[in-house]
Coordinates of C-alpha atoms (C1' of nucleotides) in Angstrom, one line a residue:
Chain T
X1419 CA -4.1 27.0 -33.8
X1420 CA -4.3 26.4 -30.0
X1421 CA -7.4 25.0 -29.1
X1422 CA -9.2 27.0 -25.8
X1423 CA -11.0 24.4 -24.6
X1424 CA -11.3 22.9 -21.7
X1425 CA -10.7 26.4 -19.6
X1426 CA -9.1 26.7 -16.4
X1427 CA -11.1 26.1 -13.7
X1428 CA -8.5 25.7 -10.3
X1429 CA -4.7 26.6 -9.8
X1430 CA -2.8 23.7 -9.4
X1431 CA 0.0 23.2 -7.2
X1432 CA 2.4 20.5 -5.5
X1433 CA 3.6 20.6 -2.1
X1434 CA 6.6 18.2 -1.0
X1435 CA 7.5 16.3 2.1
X1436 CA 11.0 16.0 1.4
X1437 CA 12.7 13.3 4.2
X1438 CA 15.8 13.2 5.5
X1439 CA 17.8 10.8 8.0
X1440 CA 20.8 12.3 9.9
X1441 CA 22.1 9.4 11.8
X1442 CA 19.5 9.9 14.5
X1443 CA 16.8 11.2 13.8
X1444 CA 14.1 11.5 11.1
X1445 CA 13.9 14.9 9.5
X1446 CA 11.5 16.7 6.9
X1447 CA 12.7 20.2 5.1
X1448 CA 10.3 22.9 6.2
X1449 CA 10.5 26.6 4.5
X1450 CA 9.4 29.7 6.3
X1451 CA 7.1 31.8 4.3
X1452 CA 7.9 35.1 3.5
X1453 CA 4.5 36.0 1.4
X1454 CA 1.0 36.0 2.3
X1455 CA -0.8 34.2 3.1
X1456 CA 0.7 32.7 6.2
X1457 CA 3.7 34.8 6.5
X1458 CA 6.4 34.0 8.9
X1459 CA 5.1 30.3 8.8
X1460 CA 6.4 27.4 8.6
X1461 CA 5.0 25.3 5.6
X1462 CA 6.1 22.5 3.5
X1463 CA 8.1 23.6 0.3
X1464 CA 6.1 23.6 -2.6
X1465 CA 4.7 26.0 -5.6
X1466 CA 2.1 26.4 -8.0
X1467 CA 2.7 24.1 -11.4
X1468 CA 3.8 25.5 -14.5
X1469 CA 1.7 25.5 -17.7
X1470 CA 4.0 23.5 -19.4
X1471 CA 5.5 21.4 -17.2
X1472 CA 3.7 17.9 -16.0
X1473 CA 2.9 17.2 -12.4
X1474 CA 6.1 15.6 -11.9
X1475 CA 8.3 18.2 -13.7
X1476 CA 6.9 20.2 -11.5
X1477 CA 8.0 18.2 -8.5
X1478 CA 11.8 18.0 -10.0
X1479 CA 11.5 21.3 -10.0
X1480 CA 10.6 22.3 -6.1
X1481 CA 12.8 20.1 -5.1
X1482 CA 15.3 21.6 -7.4
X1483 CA 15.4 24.9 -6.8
X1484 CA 15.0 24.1 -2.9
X1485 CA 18.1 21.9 -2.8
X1486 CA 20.0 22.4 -5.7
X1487 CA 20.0 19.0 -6.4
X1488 CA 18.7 16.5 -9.6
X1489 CA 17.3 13.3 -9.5
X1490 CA 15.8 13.1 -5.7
X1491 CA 13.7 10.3 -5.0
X1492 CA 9.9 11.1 -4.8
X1493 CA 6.6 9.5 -5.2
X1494 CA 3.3 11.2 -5.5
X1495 CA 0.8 9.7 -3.0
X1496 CA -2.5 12.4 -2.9
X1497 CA -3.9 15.4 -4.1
X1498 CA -6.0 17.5 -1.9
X1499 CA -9.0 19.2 -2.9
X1500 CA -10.6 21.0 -0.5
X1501 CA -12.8 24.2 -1.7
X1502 CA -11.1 26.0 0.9
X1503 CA -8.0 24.6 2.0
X1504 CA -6.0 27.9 0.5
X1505 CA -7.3 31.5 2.0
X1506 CA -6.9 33.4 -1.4
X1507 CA -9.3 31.1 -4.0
X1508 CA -9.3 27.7 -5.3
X1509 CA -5.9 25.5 -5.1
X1510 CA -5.8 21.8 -5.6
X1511 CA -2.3 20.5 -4.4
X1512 CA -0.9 17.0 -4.9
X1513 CA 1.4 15.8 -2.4
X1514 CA 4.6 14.3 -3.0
X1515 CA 7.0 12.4 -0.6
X1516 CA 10.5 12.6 -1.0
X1517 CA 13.8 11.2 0.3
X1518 CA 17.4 12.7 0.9
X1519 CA 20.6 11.3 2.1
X1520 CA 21.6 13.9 4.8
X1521 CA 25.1 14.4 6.3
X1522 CA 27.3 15.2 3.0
X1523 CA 26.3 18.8 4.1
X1524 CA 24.6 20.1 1.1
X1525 CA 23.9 23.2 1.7
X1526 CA 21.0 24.3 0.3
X1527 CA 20.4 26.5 -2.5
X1528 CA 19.3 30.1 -2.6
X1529 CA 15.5 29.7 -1.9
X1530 CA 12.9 31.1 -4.0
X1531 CA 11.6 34.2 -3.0
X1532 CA 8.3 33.5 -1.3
X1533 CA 10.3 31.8 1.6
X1534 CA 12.8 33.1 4.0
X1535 CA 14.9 29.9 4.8
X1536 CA 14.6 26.3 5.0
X1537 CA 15.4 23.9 7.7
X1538 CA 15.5 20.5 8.7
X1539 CA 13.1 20.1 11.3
X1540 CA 12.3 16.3 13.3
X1541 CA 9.2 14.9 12.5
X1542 CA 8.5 14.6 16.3
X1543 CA 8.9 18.3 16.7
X1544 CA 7.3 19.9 14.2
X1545 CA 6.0 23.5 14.4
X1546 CA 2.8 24.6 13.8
X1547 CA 2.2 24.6 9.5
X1548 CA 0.5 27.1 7.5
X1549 CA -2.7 25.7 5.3
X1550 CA -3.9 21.8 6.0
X1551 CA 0.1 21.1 6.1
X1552 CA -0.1 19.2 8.7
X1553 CA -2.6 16.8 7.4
X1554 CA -0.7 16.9 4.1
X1555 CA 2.4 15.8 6.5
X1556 CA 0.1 12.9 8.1
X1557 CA -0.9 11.3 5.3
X1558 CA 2.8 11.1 3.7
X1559 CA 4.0 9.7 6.9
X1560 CA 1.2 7.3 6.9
X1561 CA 1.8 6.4 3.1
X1562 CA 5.6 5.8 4.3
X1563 CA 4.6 3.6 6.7
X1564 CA 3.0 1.3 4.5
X1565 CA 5.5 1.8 2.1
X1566 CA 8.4 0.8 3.4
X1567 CA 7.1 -2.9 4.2
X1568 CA 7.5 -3.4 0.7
X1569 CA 9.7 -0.7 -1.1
X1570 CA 13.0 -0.3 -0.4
X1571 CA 12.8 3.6 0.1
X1572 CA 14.8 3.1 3.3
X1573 CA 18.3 2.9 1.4
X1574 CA 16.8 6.6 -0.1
X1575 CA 18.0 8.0 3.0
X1576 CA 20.7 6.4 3.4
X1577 CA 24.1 7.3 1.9
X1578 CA 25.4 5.1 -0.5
X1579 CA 27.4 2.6 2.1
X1580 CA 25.6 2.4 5.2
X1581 CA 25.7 -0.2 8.1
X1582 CA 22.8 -2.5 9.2
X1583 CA 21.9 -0.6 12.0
X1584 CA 21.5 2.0 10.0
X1585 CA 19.0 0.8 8.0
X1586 CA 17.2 -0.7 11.3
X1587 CA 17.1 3.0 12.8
X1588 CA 15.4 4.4 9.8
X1589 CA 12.8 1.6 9.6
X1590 CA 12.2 2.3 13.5
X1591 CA 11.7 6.1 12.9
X1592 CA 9.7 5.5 10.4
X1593 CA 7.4 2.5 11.7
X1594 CA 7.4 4.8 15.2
X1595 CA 8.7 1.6 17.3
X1596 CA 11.9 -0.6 18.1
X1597 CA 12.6 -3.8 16.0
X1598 CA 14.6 -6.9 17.1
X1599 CA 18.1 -6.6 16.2
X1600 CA 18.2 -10.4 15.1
X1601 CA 15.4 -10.7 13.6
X1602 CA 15.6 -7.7 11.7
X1603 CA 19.0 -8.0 10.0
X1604 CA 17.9 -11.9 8.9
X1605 CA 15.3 -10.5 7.5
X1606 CA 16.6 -7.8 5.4
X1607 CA 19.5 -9.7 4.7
X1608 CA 17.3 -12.7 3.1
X1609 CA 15.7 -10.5 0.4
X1610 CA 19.4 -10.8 -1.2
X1611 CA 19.1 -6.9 -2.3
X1612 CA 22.3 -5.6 -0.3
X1613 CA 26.1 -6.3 -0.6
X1614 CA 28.0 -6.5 2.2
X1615 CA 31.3 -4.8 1.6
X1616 CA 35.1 -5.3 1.9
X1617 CA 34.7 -2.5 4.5
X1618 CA 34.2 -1.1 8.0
X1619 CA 32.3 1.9 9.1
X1620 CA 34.9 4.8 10.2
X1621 CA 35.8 7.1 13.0
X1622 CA 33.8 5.0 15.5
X1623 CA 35.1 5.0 19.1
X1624 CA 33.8 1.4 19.1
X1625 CA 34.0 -1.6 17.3
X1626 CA 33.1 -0.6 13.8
X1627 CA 30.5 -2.2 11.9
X1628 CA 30.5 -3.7 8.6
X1629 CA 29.0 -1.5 5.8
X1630 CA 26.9 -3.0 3.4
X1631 CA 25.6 -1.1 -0.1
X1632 CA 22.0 -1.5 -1.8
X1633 CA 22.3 -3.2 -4.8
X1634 CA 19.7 -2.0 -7.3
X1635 CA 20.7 -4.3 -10.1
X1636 CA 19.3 -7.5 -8.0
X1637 CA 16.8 -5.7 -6.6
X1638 CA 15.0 -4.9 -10.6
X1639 CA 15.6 -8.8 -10.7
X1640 CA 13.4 -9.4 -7.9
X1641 CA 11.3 -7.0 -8.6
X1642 CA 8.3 -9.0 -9.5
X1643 CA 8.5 -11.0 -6.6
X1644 CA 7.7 -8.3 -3.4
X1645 CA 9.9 -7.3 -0.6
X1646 CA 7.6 -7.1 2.7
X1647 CA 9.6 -6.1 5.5
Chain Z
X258 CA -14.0 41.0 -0.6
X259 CA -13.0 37.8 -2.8
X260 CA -8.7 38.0 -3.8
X261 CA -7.6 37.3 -6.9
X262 CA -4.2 35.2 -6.2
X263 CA -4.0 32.5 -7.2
X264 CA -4.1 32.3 -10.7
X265 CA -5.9 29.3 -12.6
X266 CA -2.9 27.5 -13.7
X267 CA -5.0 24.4 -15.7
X268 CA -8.1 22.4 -16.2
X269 CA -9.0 19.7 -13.5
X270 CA -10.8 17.0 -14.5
X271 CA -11.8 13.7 -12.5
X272 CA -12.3 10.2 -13.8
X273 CA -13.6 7.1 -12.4
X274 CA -13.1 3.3 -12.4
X275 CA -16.7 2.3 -11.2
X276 CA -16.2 -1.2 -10.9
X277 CA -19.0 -4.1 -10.6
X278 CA -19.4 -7.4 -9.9
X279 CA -22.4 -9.2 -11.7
X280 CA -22.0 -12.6 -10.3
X281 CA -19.2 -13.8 -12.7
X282 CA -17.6 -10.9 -14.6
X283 CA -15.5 -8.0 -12.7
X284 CA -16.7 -5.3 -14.7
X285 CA -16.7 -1.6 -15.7
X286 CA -18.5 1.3 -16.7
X287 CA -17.3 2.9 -19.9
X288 CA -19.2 5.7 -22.0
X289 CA -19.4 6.5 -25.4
X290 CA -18.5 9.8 -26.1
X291 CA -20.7 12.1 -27.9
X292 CA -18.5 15.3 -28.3
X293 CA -14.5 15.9 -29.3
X294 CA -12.1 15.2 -28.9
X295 CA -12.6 11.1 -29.2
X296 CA -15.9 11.4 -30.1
X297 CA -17.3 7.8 -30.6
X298 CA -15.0 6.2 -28.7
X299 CA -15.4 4.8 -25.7
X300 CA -13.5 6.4 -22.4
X301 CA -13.9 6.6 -18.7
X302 CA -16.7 8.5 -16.9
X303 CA -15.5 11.7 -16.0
X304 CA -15.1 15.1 -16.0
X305 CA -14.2 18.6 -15.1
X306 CA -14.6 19.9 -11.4
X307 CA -17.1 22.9 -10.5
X308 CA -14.8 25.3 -9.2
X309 CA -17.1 25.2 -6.0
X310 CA -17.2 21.7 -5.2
X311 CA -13.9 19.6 -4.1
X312 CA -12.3 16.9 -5.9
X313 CA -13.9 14.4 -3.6
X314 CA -17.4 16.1 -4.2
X315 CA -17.2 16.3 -7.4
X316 CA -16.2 12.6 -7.5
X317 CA -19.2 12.2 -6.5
X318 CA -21.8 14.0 -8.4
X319 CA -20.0 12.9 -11.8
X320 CA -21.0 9.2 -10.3
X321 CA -24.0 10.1 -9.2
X322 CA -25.2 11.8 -12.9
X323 CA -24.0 8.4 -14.3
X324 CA -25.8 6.2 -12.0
X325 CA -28.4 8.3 -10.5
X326 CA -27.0 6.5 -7.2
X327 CA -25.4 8.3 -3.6
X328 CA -22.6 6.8 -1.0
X329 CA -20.9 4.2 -4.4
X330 CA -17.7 3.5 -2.5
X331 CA -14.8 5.4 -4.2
X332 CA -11.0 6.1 -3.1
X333 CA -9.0 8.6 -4.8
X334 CA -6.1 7.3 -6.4
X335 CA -3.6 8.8 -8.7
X336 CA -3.3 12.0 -10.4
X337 CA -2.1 12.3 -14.0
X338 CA -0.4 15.1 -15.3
X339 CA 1.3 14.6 -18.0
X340 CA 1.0 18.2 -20.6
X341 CA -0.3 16.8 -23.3
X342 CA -2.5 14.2 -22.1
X343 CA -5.3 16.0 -23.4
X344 CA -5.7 16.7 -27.0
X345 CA -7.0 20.3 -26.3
X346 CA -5.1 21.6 -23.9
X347 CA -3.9 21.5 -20.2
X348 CA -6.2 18.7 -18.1
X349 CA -4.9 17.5 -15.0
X350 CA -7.1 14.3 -13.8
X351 CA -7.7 13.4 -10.1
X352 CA -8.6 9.4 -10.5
X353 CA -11.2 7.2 -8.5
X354 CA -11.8 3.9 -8.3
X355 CA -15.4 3.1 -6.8
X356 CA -17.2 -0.1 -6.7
X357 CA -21.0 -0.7 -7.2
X358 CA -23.7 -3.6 -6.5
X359 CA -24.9 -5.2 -9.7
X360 CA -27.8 -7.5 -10.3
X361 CA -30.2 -5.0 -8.8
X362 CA -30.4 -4.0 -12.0
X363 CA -29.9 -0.7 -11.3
X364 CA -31.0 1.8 -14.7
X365 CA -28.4 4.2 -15.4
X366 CA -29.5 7.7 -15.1
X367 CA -29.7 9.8 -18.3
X368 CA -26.0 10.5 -19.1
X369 CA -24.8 14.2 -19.1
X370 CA -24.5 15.2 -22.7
X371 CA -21.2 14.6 -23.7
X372 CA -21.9 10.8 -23.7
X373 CA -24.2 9.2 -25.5
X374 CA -24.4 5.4 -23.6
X375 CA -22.8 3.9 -21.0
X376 CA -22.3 0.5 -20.8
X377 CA -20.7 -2.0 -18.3
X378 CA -18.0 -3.8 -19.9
X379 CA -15.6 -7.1 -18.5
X380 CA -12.0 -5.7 -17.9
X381 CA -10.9 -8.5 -20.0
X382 CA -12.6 -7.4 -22.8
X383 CA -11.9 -3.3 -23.0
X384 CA -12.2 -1.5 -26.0
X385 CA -9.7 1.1 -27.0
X386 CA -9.9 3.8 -24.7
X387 CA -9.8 7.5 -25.2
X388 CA -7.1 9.9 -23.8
X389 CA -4.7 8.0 -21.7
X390 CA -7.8 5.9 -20.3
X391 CA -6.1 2.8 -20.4
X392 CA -3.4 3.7 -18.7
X393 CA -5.5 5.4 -15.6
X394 CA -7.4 2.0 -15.8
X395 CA -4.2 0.2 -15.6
X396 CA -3.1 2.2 -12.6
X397 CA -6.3 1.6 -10.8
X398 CA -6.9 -1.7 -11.4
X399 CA -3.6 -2.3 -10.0
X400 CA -4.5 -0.1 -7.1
X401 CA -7.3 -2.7 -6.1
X402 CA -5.2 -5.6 -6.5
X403 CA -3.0 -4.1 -3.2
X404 CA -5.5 -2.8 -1.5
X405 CA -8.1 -5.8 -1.4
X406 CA -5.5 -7.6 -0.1
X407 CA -5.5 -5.5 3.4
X408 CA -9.2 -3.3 2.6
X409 CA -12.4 -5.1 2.8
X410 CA -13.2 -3.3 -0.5
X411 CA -14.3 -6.6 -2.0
X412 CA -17.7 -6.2 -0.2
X413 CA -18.5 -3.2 -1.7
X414 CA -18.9 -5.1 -5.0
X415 CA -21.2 -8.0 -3.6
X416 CA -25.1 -7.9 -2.4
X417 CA -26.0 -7.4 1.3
X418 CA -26.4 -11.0 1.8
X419 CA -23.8 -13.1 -0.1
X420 CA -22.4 -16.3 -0.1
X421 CA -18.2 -17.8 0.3
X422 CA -18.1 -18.4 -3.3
X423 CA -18.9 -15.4 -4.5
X424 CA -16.3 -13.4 -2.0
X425 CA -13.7 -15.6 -3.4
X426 CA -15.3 -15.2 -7.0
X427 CA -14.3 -11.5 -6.6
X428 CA -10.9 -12.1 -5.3
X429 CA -10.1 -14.4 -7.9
X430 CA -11.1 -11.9 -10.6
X431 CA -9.4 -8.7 -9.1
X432 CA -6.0 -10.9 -8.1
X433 CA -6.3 -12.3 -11.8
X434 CA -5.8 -16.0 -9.8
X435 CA -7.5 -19.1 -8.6
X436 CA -7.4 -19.6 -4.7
X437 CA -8.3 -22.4 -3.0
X438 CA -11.3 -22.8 -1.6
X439 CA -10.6 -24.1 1.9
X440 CA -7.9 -22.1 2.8
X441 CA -9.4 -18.9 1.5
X442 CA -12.7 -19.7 3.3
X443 CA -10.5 -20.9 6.8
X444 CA -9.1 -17.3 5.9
X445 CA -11.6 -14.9 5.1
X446 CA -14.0 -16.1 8.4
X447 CA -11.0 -15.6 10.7
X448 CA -10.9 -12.1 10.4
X449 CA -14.2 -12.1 12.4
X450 CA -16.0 -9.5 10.2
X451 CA -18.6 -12.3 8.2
X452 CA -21.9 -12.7 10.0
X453 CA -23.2 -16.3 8.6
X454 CA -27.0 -15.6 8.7
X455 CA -29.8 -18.1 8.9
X456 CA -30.8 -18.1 5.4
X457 CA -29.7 -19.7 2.3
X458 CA -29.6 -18.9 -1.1
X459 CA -32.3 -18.8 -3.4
X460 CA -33.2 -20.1 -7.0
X461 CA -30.2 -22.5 -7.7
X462 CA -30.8 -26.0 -8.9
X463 CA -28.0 -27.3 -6.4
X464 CA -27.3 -27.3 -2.7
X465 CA -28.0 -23.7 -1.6
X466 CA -24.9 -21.7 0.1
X467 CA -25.1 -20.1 3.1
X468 CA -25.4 -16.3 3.2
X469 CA -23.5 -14.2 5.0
X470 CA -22.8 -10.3 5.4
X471 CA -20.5 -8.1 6.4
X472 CA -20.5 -6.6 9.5
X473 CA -19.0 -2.9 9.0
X474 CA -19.4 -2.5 12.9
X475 CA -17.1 -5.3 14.2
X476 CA -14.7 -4.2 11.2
X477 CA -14.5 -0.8 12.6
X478 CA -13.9 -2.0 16.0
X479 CA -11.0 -4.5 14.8
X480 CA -9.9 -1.7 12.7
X481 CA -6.5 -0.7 14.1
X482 CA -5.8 -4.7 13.1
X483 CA -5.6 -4.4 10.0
X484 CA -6.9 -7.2 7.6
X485 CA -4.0 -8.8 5.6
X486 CA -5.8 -11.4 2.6
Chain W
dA946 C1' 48.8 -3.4 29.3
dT947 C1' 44.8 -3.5 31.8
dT948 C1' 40.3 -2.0 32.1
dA949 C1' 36.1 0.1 31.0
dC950 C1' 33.0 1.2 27.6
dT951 C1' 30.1 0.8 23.6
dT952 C1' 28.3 -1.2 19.7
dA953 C1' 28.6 -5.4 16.4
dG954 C1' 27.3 -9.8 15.4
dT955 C1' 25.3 -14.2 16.0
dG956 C1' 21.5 -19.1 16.7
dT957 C1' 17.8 -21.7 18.2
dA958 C1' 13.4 -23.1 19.9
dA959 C1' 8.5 -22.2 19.9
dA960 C1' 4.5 -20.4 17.9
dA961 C1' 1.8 -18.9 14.2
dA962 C1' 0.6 -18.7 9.5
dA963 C1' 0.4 -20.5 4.9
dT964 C1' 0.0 -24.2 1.9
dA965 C1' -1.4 -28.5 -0.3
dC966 C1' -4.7 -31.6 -0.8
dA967 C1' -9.9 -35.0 -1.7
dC968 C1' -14.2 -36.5 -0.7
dA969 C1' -18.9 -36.8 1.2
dC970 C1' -23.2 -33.9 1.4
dT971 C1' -27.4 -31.8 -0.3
dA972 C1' -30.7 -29.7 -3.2
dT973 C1' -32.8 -29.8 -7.6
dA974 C1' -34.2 -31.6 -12.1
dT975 C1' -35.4 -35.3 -14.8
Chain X
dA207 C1' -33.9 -43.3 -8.4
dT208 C1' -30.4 -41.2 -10.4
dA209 C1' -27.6 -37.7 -12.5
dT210 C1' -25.8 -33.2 -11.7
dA211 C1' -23.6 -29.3 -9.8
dG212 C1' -22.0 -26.6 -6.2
dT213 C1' -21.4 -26.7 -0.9
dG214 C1' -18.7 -27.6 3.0
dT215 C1' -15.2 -29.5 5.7
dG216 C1' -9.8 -31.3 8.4
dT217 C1' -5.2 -32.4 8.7
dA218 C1' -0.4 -32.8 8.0
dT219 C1' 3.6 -30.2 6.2
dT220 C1' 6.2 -26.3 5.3
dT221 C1' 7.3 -21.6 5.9
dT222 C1' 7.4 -17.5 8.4
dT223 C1' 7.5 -15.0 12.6
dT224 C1' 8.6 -14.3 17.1
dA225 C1' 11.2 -14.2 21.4
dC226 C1' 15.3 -14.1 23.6
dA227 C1' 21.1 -13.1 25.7
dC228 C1' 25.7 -13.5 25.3
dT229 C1' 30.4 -13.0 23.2
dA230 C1' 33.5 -10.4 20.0
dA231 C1' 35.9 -6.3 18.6
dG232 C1' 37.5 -1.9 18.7
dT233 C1' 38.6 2.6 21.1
dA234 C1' 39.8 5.5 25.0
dA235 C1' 41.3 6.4 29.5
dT236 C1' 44.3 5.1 33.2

DNA sequence: ATTACTTAGTGTAAAAAATACACACTATAT
DNA sequence: ATATAGTGTGTATTTTTTACACTAAGTAAT
C-alpha cells in the first residue's frame, strides 16, 4: 500500500540557465513560449518535475529533450519560492546552471511543445523574460562568478582542446572584465590541471597557438587542495 | 477567478540547521520526533510549506514556532530531491542554515506537535538522524565553512558585545582548525568592521578581554569589498 | 621575397598578503 | 605575595599578486 501522506501542497519545477561560449561571446539558450502564460516570450528552458523523477533527473531531462544531448554539466544553485512568482497558482522552481561547448553545431532537438524555438542569445543582450527569469538569470550569473574562482567550470565550455586564450576569454566574460595575459596564463598554468599538447590551433590566418586539454584525472588528485583563480 | 494549472506535482518541506554558539561548543538544534515516520528519533526542525507563504517565509515561521524568536539569521541553501527521500511519499526539502545567540538563555517555545523536545546538541556529537538528515547537515555545515570565510556570518552566532577570542573560537569550530591568534586577530580588525568599545568583560577570574561589536553599518558601506577570512 | 598584419608567448621587479613564532601583562583567587 | 589563566602585542620570512612591453611566428597580400 502506498502511503498518502504528506499531500501535495506546490507544483514543482526546474528552470535551467544553460551557457554556452562561441569563440566570442558568452551565450545562454532561451526558448520562446508558445503556451500561456507568457506566450510569445522569451523564457529560460525549463518544466514542471515529474513524480518520479528526483530534482536532478529532472534537470537531465530539460536539458535533454532541449538539446538532444546526455551528460551536460549543471549544478543546482537556488530555488525560488515566491507565492506569486507564476500567474496561474503556486510554483516553486529550483534553478540550475549549466554549461555547453558550442561550435560542433548541434543542432538542437525538436523542442517540447510549449515552446516555439530556442536560441542562443548573449548574456549582454538579453530580451525581456517571462516570470522573475531575469532574476533567476542574475543569480546564476552571480553564482558563476564566484564559481569559477575555484571550479574549473570554465573548460565546460570549452571544447575538448582549446588554447589559453580561450580559457582567458571565458573567464573575462564571465568575471565582466579584462585579465592580464601574463599573469593569467601563470596562473592557470600553476594549478598543474591542463596538458599542453603536441598541437597547434588550426585554420588561423595568424600565428597559431598551442592547444592545451583539461586533464580531469590530476585535477580529482588535487581536488582536496582548491583551485582559486 | 483563481486557475487551476499548475498541477501540485509533490510535497515541499523545509528544514533548518539553526546553529549556536554557547561560548565553547558550535551547536545545533535537533527535535525528537513525536509522529511517523522516525518517530523517536531525533531529526532536523522542519516542515511542510503553507501553500500561502513562500519558502523563505515559511523558513521563518517553522524557526520562529521552535524558538518563539523573529529576524534568526538564515540563508537558503540546497534543495534535496531525491524520490524516495521520504518514507511516505514525494517530499522535496528547501534547506536553511540559520544561526542564533546562545547564553541568553533563551526558552524554546512549545514545539508544534509532531516533536516532542528540542534540544541543542554539539555537531561533534550527533545522534542518528532521521530521513536523509545527516546528509542535509553535512551539506550545510559545509556550506558555512565557505561562506564564513568571505560572510560575516560568524557574528550572527556571538553576543552584541564580544570579545577576539571568542570570534576566533567560532572560526576555529566551523573551519574544524586551530588558527593563530595574532595573525587572525591582525586579520579580522583589518577588515574595518569591529568597533573595540570601552568596556571589558565581566565575571572572569583572569585579565578581562576587551569587547567589541560589529558594526553592520560600516560592513554595508565596505560591502562591494568583499571580506575574504 | 618582402611587407604588413595579427595573435602567441614570455620575465622581472615591486607591492601586498600570509605565515611562523614567544613573551610580558593583568586581573583574580588563595 | 604568589599562583593561575587568558590577554595582547611585533617582526622577519615566504608566498602571492600585481604591473608592465616587446619579440616570435604564421598568414596574406603585393
Amino acid at each position: 500500500m502506498k502511503e498518502v501522506l504528506p499531500v501535495f501542497n506546490s507544483a514543482v519545477s526546474i528552470d535551467c540557465v544553460l551557457f554556452g561560449f562561441d569563440g566570442g561571446e558568452l551565450k545562454i539558450l532561451l526558448i520562446e513560449r508558445n503556451e500561456e502564460p507568457f506566450k510569445d516570450w522569451w523564457a529560460l528552458p525549463g518544466n514542471l518535475i515529474g513524480e518520479d523523477e528526483s530534482v536532478e533527473q529532472s534537470a537531465s531531462r530539460i536539458l535533454h529533450e532541449l538539446t538532444g544531448l546526455s551528460d551536460i554539466y549543471m549544478e543546482q544553485y537556488y530555488t525560488f519560492g515566491e507565492v506569486n512568482r507564476h500567474p496561474q497558482g503556486r510554483v516553486i522552481t529550483v534553478a540550475y546552471y549549466a554549461m555547453l561547448r558550442l561550435g560542433g553545431d548541434k543542432a538542437l532537438k525538436p523542442l517540447t511543445s510549449y515552446a516555439k524555438k530556442a536560441q542562443w542569445i548573449n548574456v549582454k543582450e538579453l530580451p525581456k523574460l517571462g516570470f522573475d527569469h531575469q532574476h533567476i538569470f542574475d543569480k546564476g550569473l552571480e553564482k558563476i562568478k564566484r564559481r569559477i574562482k575555484h571550479l574549473p567550470i570554465a573548460f565546460e565550455l570549452l571544447p575538448e582542446k582549446f588554447t589559453l586564450t580561450q580559457v582567458q576569454n571565458v573567464y573575462e566574460l564571465i568575471l565582466g572584465k579584462k585579465l592580464d595575459k601574463r599573469n593569467f596564463r601563470k596562473k592557470i598554468l600553476s594549478f598543474g590541471v591542463l596538458k599542453e599538447l603536441n598541437e597547434k590551433q588550426k585554420g588561423v590566418s595568424f600565428r597559431a597557438a598551442t592547444l592545451y586539454k583539461f586533464d580531469r584525472r590530476k585535477y580529482a588528485k588535487l581536488f582536496g587542495k582548491e583551485i582559486s583563480f
